[in-house]
Amino acid sequence: MRSRMNRILLSLGLLLTSAVAMADSEKTFYVYNAANGLADNSAQTVNCTKTGRLVITTMGQINFYDGQKFSFIDPTTENTYPLSKYNGHAHLYFDDNHHLWLKRRHSLTCVNLTKEMLVHNIVDEFKELGMTDKVEDLFVDGNNEVWLLTEKGLFSTESHKYYQVQPKRNLQELDTYENKYLLLFYDNGQVDALNLSNGEIVNSVKAYEDQKVGKYNQTTIIHKVGNKYYQIRNGAVNGNSVAILLRFDVEKWRFDSILETPYYLSNMVDRDSLLYVPSAYGYWTYDIPTGKLEHIEKLKMSNGGMLLTDINCMEFDRQGGLWVGTEKRGLLYSRPHPAPFTAYNWTDKRALDLSTMMDHLPIPETKYRGMSVNCVLRDSRGWDWVGTSLGLQLYQNNNNHLPQLFTRNEGLLNNVVHCIVEDRLHNIWVGTSYGICCLKIENDKVRYINRYNQWDGVPNESFVNGRSMILPDGEIVMQALDHVITFNPSKMNTLNDSARYEIYPKLIRLMVNGNDVKTGEKMGGNVILERALTRTKEINLNYDQNSISLTFSGLNYFRPQQTYYRVRQTGPGRSGKWEVYTPYNSQGLVDRNGLLHLPMASLLPGHYTVEVQSSMLPDVWETTPYEWIINVYEPWWRTTGVMAVMCLLLLFLLLVYVLLYLRNANMRARRTSEEQSIIKRIRTFVERCDARNGAILEPQPEVATGGFDISGDFSPEFIEAMTAIMPTVAKKSEKPLSMRELSNVAGLKLQDFCKLIASNIYKNPRPLAMQMMLNRAADMLLKNRRKDIAEISDECGFVSPNFFIASFYHKYQKTPEQYRGN
């Protein structure tokens, strides 16, 4: 470590060599370090992406900052690729394939920015870029095209051409110029211009004389401004770091030396025609139009102290804030404009003088219209502004008994108003128990309220009742408990609408059913985030993942407490109207860090869009809204495909039912037809069994031949069944008979009855009729003994008594008289 005396001597030497007097910078820096969530206090590189997020590399991690919190990726040796030709310090590139390339001494790390995850196999990435050979170094030009250095030469991943490099020289940096030339920067200070079409060298120049080649040969950093390249070359002399800052004019093909230092220079960034060059001792600024150099060795800190530190890198965010990466003190941040408020404590003579001036102010009124107040101001419009413990009251005319009230809900930092003053722009300034507020008035209306607190240099303490005034030059003075604060509204950029800062919302957190969603992780059986959340524009959810919370950051590093959002939601149950959310009227949806927490609960299945704009003014929405799409899927059984399948299935079942119905109806009709045919046959059979028709019980040839069988071949079951059903069949009825009805009468099962009938119904009924009449005759012989044989024969249908006697004897082996006698 160098002693403080050595630093002083070194600074004096720099004053002589640069011939520029060291001046204090107006920039004030705030600290962001490991206590704020940064992975490490050694910030090697800082880059601002196109969307406004910050990427910070520390000693071992790649950090992302979204305005509220840091998240980081931790590379391991398994995720690095060896670069044999790179000897420099941390160098970060972004290419047009959404990759982040981080080069450190002899190693390379790659991050897939679409997923914000490490690329585990860089060799595969090289193959996708068209390279299968071993890569010795990697570069990304100003067009975000990747160039790979191999033993065969320099390979363009865009054109897949090889370009030859100088042998035995170390290529340290490159760029393409006007898409015509390839500029190669070597370790000896030489620059070659190659024709991109044929690879031939069209020009070559050295940055300095040969005696400096070995002095500045270690690392090269280039930065393009217009048609000129600014180049830092670092080296060592006797073990001590040295550096040189050069300007290379491509049109004139000439190098100019700007600065040489006995310590290293880190990187470069430009803004408003000023080149910033961080170094081992503070940083340098170079005014590009005038060529003026200035060395800011000590940084003014927000706590009032001065910091002497080494600086590794510098970067401006989209609002113009300056971020400084240090070796041991983390990140330092300076706002786009110096704090407009100056606070003098009571040890400062200026505070005492201003306080003495306010002693001559009128005693502040403590009563207004019969109520106790802290202060009263009648402005140039004749309006009465009354400061109370419950807010700021405005009476616009004497007849107005209902004042307009301004509280925290309308934008004040605190409801207790201690002092009020009108500036030369006729805006109203109030000092509260926490911070200062400005009510900007246009067209006799309060347009909006600007709020200032400790982030703007206002001490975090209460103000004193009635102790405020405006000085002749327009400067306003307010007295707090321990300080006197001064500010000039006419010089405040935050009040000038022409100096608007465009901020753009970024989705930084997604919660589903109360759980944080991470990239690539499954939830409910599906991966919700295939890409990194900050690069996701469409979210697909299951039907039961219908309660979500979206957190947006306006990336408002400058004044996060002054972030406003406008949101429009469309979809089932959504109004489709723009709604404005402010830090003071959103019931906490916009928090103190300027983050918007947007809940979307009980979402019905459907398609939703969420459009978000962010602004630093509550009524200025000039940026293009960012749009996110949220799809909540129907349950699988209600999806279009399943519903279509179910409809087809229902149609198929309906068709099958109709076919079966028609088939069954046809079968029933056939069965009914067959059944009625059988019943008709039964009815005919029964009719033929009726002996009274005179055509049945008469002698047949078999009687003469002796082959007559009185019982025929009918089974006893059939005879019994027919005997049972004959009265039912013979009965006259309008209702048609059925086989089931007859089976019930017969006392048989339907199947047995049908089988019995089918096997006997087509036989000759005469034997059955004969047997039935003989049974009747036998019964009459016993029950009607007064009737003679001839009468019984006639009643039973026999053709003659002799035939009756013969038939009766054939069955019973007795004559009718014998049967009656027994």
PDB file of N, CA, C and O in Angstrom, residues 782-816:
ATOM      1  N   LEU A 782    -118.774 -89.024 -13.106  1.00  0.00           N
ATOM      2  CA  LEU A 782    -118.763 -89.106 -11.654  1.00  0.00           C
ATOM      3  C   LEU A 782    -119.672 -88.059 -11.027  1.00  0.00           C
ATOM      4  O   LEU A 782    -120.259 -88.300  -9.974  1.00  0.00           O
ATOM      5  N   LYS A 783    -119.753 -86.869 -11.635  1.00  0.00           N
ATOM      6  CA  LYS A 783    -120.507 -85.786 -11.036  1.00  0.00           C
ATOM      7  C   LYS A 783    -121.978 -85.754 -11.477  1.00  0.00           C
ATOM      8  O   LYS A 783    -122.796 -85.174 -10.776  1.00  0.00           O
ATOM      9  N   ASN A 784    -122.304 -86.297 -12.628  1.00  0.00           N
ATOM     10  CA  ASN A 784    -123.679 -86.283 -13.164  1.00  0.00           C
ATOM     11  C   ASN A 784    -124.137 -87.706 -13.461  1.00  0.00           C
ATOM     12  O   ASN A 784    -124.163 -88.157 -14.617  1.00  0.00           O
ATOM     13  N   ARG A 785    -124.406 -88.359 -12.389  1.00  0.00           N
ATOM     14  CA  ARG A 785    -124.764 -89.789 -12.551  1.00  0.00           C
ATOM     15  C   ARG A 785    -126.150 -89.984 -13.186  1.00  0.00           C
ATOM     16  O   ARG A 785    -126.484 -91.072 -13.636  1.00  0.00           O
ATOM     17  N   ARG A 786    -126.944 -88.954 -13.206  1.00  0.00           N
ATOM     18  CA  ARG A 786    -128.261 -89.109 -13.824  1.00  0.00           C
ATOM     19  C   ARG A 786    -128.177 -89.045 -15.352  1.00  0.00           C
ATOM     20  O   ARG A 786    -129.124 -89.470 -16.031  1.00  0.00           O
ATOM     21  N   LYS A 787    -127.133 -88.438 -15.881  1.00  0.00           N
ATOM     22  CA  LYS A 787    -127.005 -88.375 -17.328  1.00  0.00           C
ATOM     23  C   LYS A 787    -126.565 -89.732 -17.846  1.00  0.00           C
ATOM     24  O   LYS A 787    -125.667 -90.354 -17.288  1.00  0.00           O
ATOM     25  N   ASP A 788    -127.152 -90.088 -18.958  1.00  0.00           N
ATOM     26  CA  ASP A 788    -126.780 -91.389 -19.550  1.00  0.00           C
ATOM     27  C   ASP A 788    -125.571 -91.193 -20.443  1.00  0.00           C
ATOM     28  O   ASP A 788    -125.118 -90.082 -20.707  1.00  0.00           O
ATOM     29  N   ILE A 789    -125.126 -92.292 -20.975  1.00  0.00           N
ATOM     30  CA  ILE A 789    -123.885 -92.313 -21.777  1.00  0.00           C
ATOM     31  C   ILE A 789    -124.069 -91.499 -23.040  1.00  0.00           C
ATOM     32  O   ILE A 789    -123.158 -90.776 -23.482  1.00  0.00           O
ATOM     33  N   ALA A 790    -125.218 -91.581 -23.620  1.00  0.00           N
ATOM     34  CA  ALA A 790    -125.447 -90.883 -24.900  1.00  0.00           C
ATOM     35  C   ALA A 790    -125.373 -89.364 -24.695  1.00  0.00           C
ATOM     36  O   ALA A 790    -124.829 -88.641 -25.546  1.00  0.00           O
ATOM     37  N   GLU A 791    -125.952 -88.862 -23.552  1.00  0.00           N
ATOM     38  CA  GLU A 791    -125.928 -87.416 -23.317  1.00  0.00           C
ATOM     39  C   GLU A 791    -124.496 -86.921 -23.079  1.00  0.00           C
ATOM     40  O   GLU A 791    -124.087 -85.859 -23.603  1.00  0.00           O
ATOM     41  N   ILE A 792    -123.745 -87.695 -22.297  1.00  0.00           N
ATOM     42  CA  ILE A 792    -122.346 -87.292 -22.042  1.00  0.00           C
ATOM     43  C   ILE A 792    -121.557 -87.321 -23.332  1.00  0.00           C
ATOM     44  O   ILE A 792    -120.754 -86.428 -23.616  1.00  0.00           O
ATOM     45  N   SER A 793    -121.751 -88.312 -24.164  1.00  0.00           N
ATOM     46  CA  SER A 793    -121.034 -88.413 -25.447  1.00  0.00           C
ATOM     47  C   SER A 793    -121.340 -87.210 -26.308  1.00  0.00           C
ATOM     48  O   SER A 793    -120.453 -86.647 -26.962  1.00  0.00           O
ATOM     49  N   ASP A 794    -122.624 -86.825 -26.308  1.00  0.00           N
ATOM     50  CA  ASP A 794    -123.004 -85.695 -27.157  1.00  0.00           C
ATOM     51  C   ASP A 794    -122.420 -84.382 -26.637  1.00  0.00           C
ATOM     52  O   ASP A 794    -121.928 -83.552 -27.403  1.00  0.00           O
ATOM     53  N   GLU A 795    -122.470 -84.179 -25.292  1.00  0.00           N
ATOM     54  CA  GLU A 795    -121.947 -82.946 -24.715  1.00  0.00           C
ATOM     55  C   GLU A 795    -120.434 -82.824 -24.892  1.00  0.00           C
ATOM     56  O   GLU A 795    -119.906 -81.715 -25.018  1.00  0.00           O
ATOM     57  N   CYS A 796    -119.787 -83.982 -24.872  1.00  0.00           N
ATOM     58  CA  CYS A 796    -118.310 -83.933 -25.015  1.00  0.00           C
ATOM     59  C   CYS A 796    -117.900 -83.911 -26.476  1.00  0.00           C
ATOM     60  O   CYS A 796    -116.680 -83.850 -26.759  1.00  0.00           O
ATOM     61  N   GLY A 797    -118.838 -83.992 -27.420  1.00  0.00           N
ATOM     62  CA  GLY A 797    -118.494 -83.784 -28.829  1.00  0.00           C
ATOM     63  C   GLY A 797    -118.144 -85.041 -29.593  1.00  0.00           C
ATOM     64  O   GLY A 797    -117.559 -84.932 -30.668  1.00  0.00           O
ATOM     65  N   PHE A 798    -118.433 -86.201 -29.016  1.00  0.00           N
ATOM     66  CA  PHE A 798    -118.130 -87.412 -29.770  1.00  0.00           C
ATOM     67  C   PHE A 798    -119.211 -87.619 -30.827  1.00  0.00           C
ATOM     68  O   PHE A 798    -120.396 -87.306 -30.613  1.00  0.00           O
ATOM     69  N   VAL A 799    -118.797 -88.197 -31.910  1.00  0.00           N
ATOM     70  CA  VAL A 799    -119.689 -88.352 -33.047  1.00  0.00           C
ATOM     71  C   VAL A 799    -120.798 -89.373 -32.769  1.00  0.00           C
ATOM     72  O   VAL A 799    -121.906 -89.277 -33.322  1.00  0.00           O
ATOM     73  N   SER A 800    -120.481 -90.330 -31.873  1.00  0.00           N
ATOM     74  CA  SER A 800    -121.493 -91.371 -31.542  1.00  0.00           C
ATOM     75  C   SER A 800    -121.153 -91.959 -30.188  1.00  0.00           C
ATOM     76  O   SER A 800    -119.990 -91.913 -29.760  1.00  0.00           O
ATOM     77  N   PRO A 801    -122.124 -92.487 -29.495  1.00  0.00           N
ATOM     78  CA  PRO A 801    -121.843 -93.121 -28.209  1.00  0.00           C
ATOM     79  C   PRO A 801    -120.882 -94.293 -28.324  1.00  0.00           C
ATOM     80  O   PRO A 801    -120.048 -94.499 -27.435  1.00  0.00           O
ATOM     81  N   ASN A 802    -120.976 -95.017 -29.419  1.00  0.00           N
ATOM     82  CA  ASN A 802    -120.070 -96.164 -29.579  1.00  0.00           C
ATOM     83  C   ASN A 802    -118.612 -95.696 -29.669  1.00  0.00           C
ATOM     84  O   ASN A 802    -117.699 -96.308 -29.094  1.00  0.00           O
ATOM     85  N   PHE A 803    -118.424 -94.627 -30.447  1.00  0.00           N
ATOM     86  CA  PHE A 803    -117.049 -94.108 -30.577  1.00  0.00           C
ATOM     87  C   PHE A 803    -116.554 -93.581 -29.232  1.00  0.00           C
ATOM     88  O   PHE A 803    -115.401 -93.743 -28.868  1.00  0.00           O
ATOM     89  N   PHE A 804    -117.498 -93.001 -28.465  1.00  0.00           N
ATOM     90  CA  PHE A 804    -117.141 -92.506 -27.142  1.00  0.00           C
ATOM     91  C   PHE A 804    -116.743 -93.660 -26.233  1.00  0.00           C
ATOM     92  O   PHE A 804    -115.735 -93.593 -25.531  1.00  0.00           O
ATOM     93  N   ILE A 805    -117.551 -94.740 -26.250  1.00  0.00           N
ATOM     94  CA  ILE A 805    -117.261 -95.893 -25.386  1.00  0.00           C
ATOM     95  C   ILE A 805    -115.929 -96.513 -25.759  1.00  0.00           C
ATOM     96  O   ILE A 805    -115.098 -96.858 -24.888  1.00  0.00           O
ATOM     97  N   ALA A 806    -115.699 -96.675 -27.095  1.00  0.00           N
ATOM     98  CA  ALA A 806    -114.436 -97.281 -27.546  1.00  0.00           C
ATOM     99  C   ALA A 806    -113.240 -96.438 -27.125  1.00  0.00           C
ATOM    100  O   ALA A 806    -112.222 -96.953 -26.651  1.00  0.00           O
ATOM    101  N   SER A 807    -113.381 -95.122 -27.299  1.00  0.00           N
ATOM    102  CA  SER A 807    -112.263 -94.228 -26.953  1.00  0.00           C
ATOM    103  C   SER A 807    -112.022 -94.211 -25.444  1.00  0.00           C
ATOM    104  O   SER A 807    -110.877 -94.215 -24.965  1.00  0.00           O
ATOM    105  N   PHE A 808    -113.139 -94.199 -24.683  1.00  0.00           N
ATOM    106  CA  PHE A 808    -113.009 -94.175 -23.232  1.00  0.00           C
ATOM    107  C   PHE A 808    -112.356 -95.449 -22.737  1.00  0.00           C
ATOM    108  O   PHE A 808    -111.488 -95.411 -21.850  1.00  0.00           O
ATOM    109  N   TYR A 809    -112.748 -96.561 -23.335  1.00  0.00           N
ATOM    110  CA  TYR A 809    -112.171 -97.835 -22.914  1.00  0.00           C
ATOM    111  C   TYR A 809    -110.691 -97.891 -23.266  1.00  0.00           C
ATOM    112  O   TYR A 809    -109.866 -98.415 -22.519  1.00  0.00           O
ATOM    113  N   HIS A 810    -110.368 -97.350 -24.402  1.00  0.00           N
ATOM    114  CA  HIS A 810    -108.967 -97.363 -24.848  1.00  0.00           C
ATOM    115  C   HIS A 810    -108.070 -96.617 -23.844  1.00  0.00           C
ATOM    116  O   HIS A 810    -106.940 -97.023 -23.606  1.00  0.00           O
ATOM    117  N   LYS A 811    -108.608 -95.565 -23.229  1.00  0.00           N
ATOM    118  CA  LYS A 811    -107.789 -94.818 -22.299  1.00  0.00           C
ATOM    119  C   LYS A 811    -107.841 -95.416 -20.903  1.00  0.00           C
ATOM    120  O   LYS A 811    -106.796 -95.539 -20.244  1.00  0.00           O
ATOM    121  N   TYR A 812    -109.040 -95.732 -20.399  1.00  0.00           N
ATOM    122  CA  TYR A 812    -109.170 -96.138 -19.001  1.00  0.00           C
ATOM    123  C   TYR A 812    -109.277 -97.652 -18.807  1.00  0.00           C
ATOM    124  O   TYR A 812    -109.355 -98.104 -17.673  1.00  0.00           O
ATOM    125  N   GLN A 813    -109.311 -98.428 -19.883  1.00  0.00           N
ATOM    126  CA  GLN A 813    -109.451 -99.883 -19.813  1.00  0.00           C
ATOM    127  C   GLN A 813    -110.750-100.281 -19.099  1.00  0.00           C
ATOM    128  O   GLN A 813    -110.854-101.331 -18.470  1.00  0.00           O
ATOM    129  N   LYS A 814    -111.685 -99.376 -19.202  1.00  0.00           N
ATOM    130  CA  LYS A 814    -113.006 -99.634 -18.622  1.00  0.00           C
ATOM    131  C   LYS A 814    -114.027 -98.930 -19.499  1.00  0.00           C
ATOM    132  O   LYS A 814    -113.722 -97.905 -20.119  1.00  0.00           O
ATOM    133  N   THR A 815    -115.199 -99.462 -19.473  1.00  0.00           N
ATOM    134  CA  THR A 815    -116.286 -98.779 -20.169  1.00  0.00           C
ATOM    135  C   THR A 815    -116.766 -97.676 -19.293  1.00  0.00           C
ATOM    136  O   THR A 815    -116.492 -97.636 -18.084  1.00  0.00           O
ATOM    137  N   PRO A 816    -117.543 -96.740 -19.880  1.00  0.00           N
ATOM    138  CA  PRO A 816    -118.039 -95.638 -19.066  1.00  0.00           C
ATOM    139  C   PRO A 816    -118.886 -96.113 -17.908  1.00  0.00           C
ATOM    140  O   PRO A 816    -118.815 -95.539 -16.807  1.00  0.00           O
TER     141      PRO A 816
END
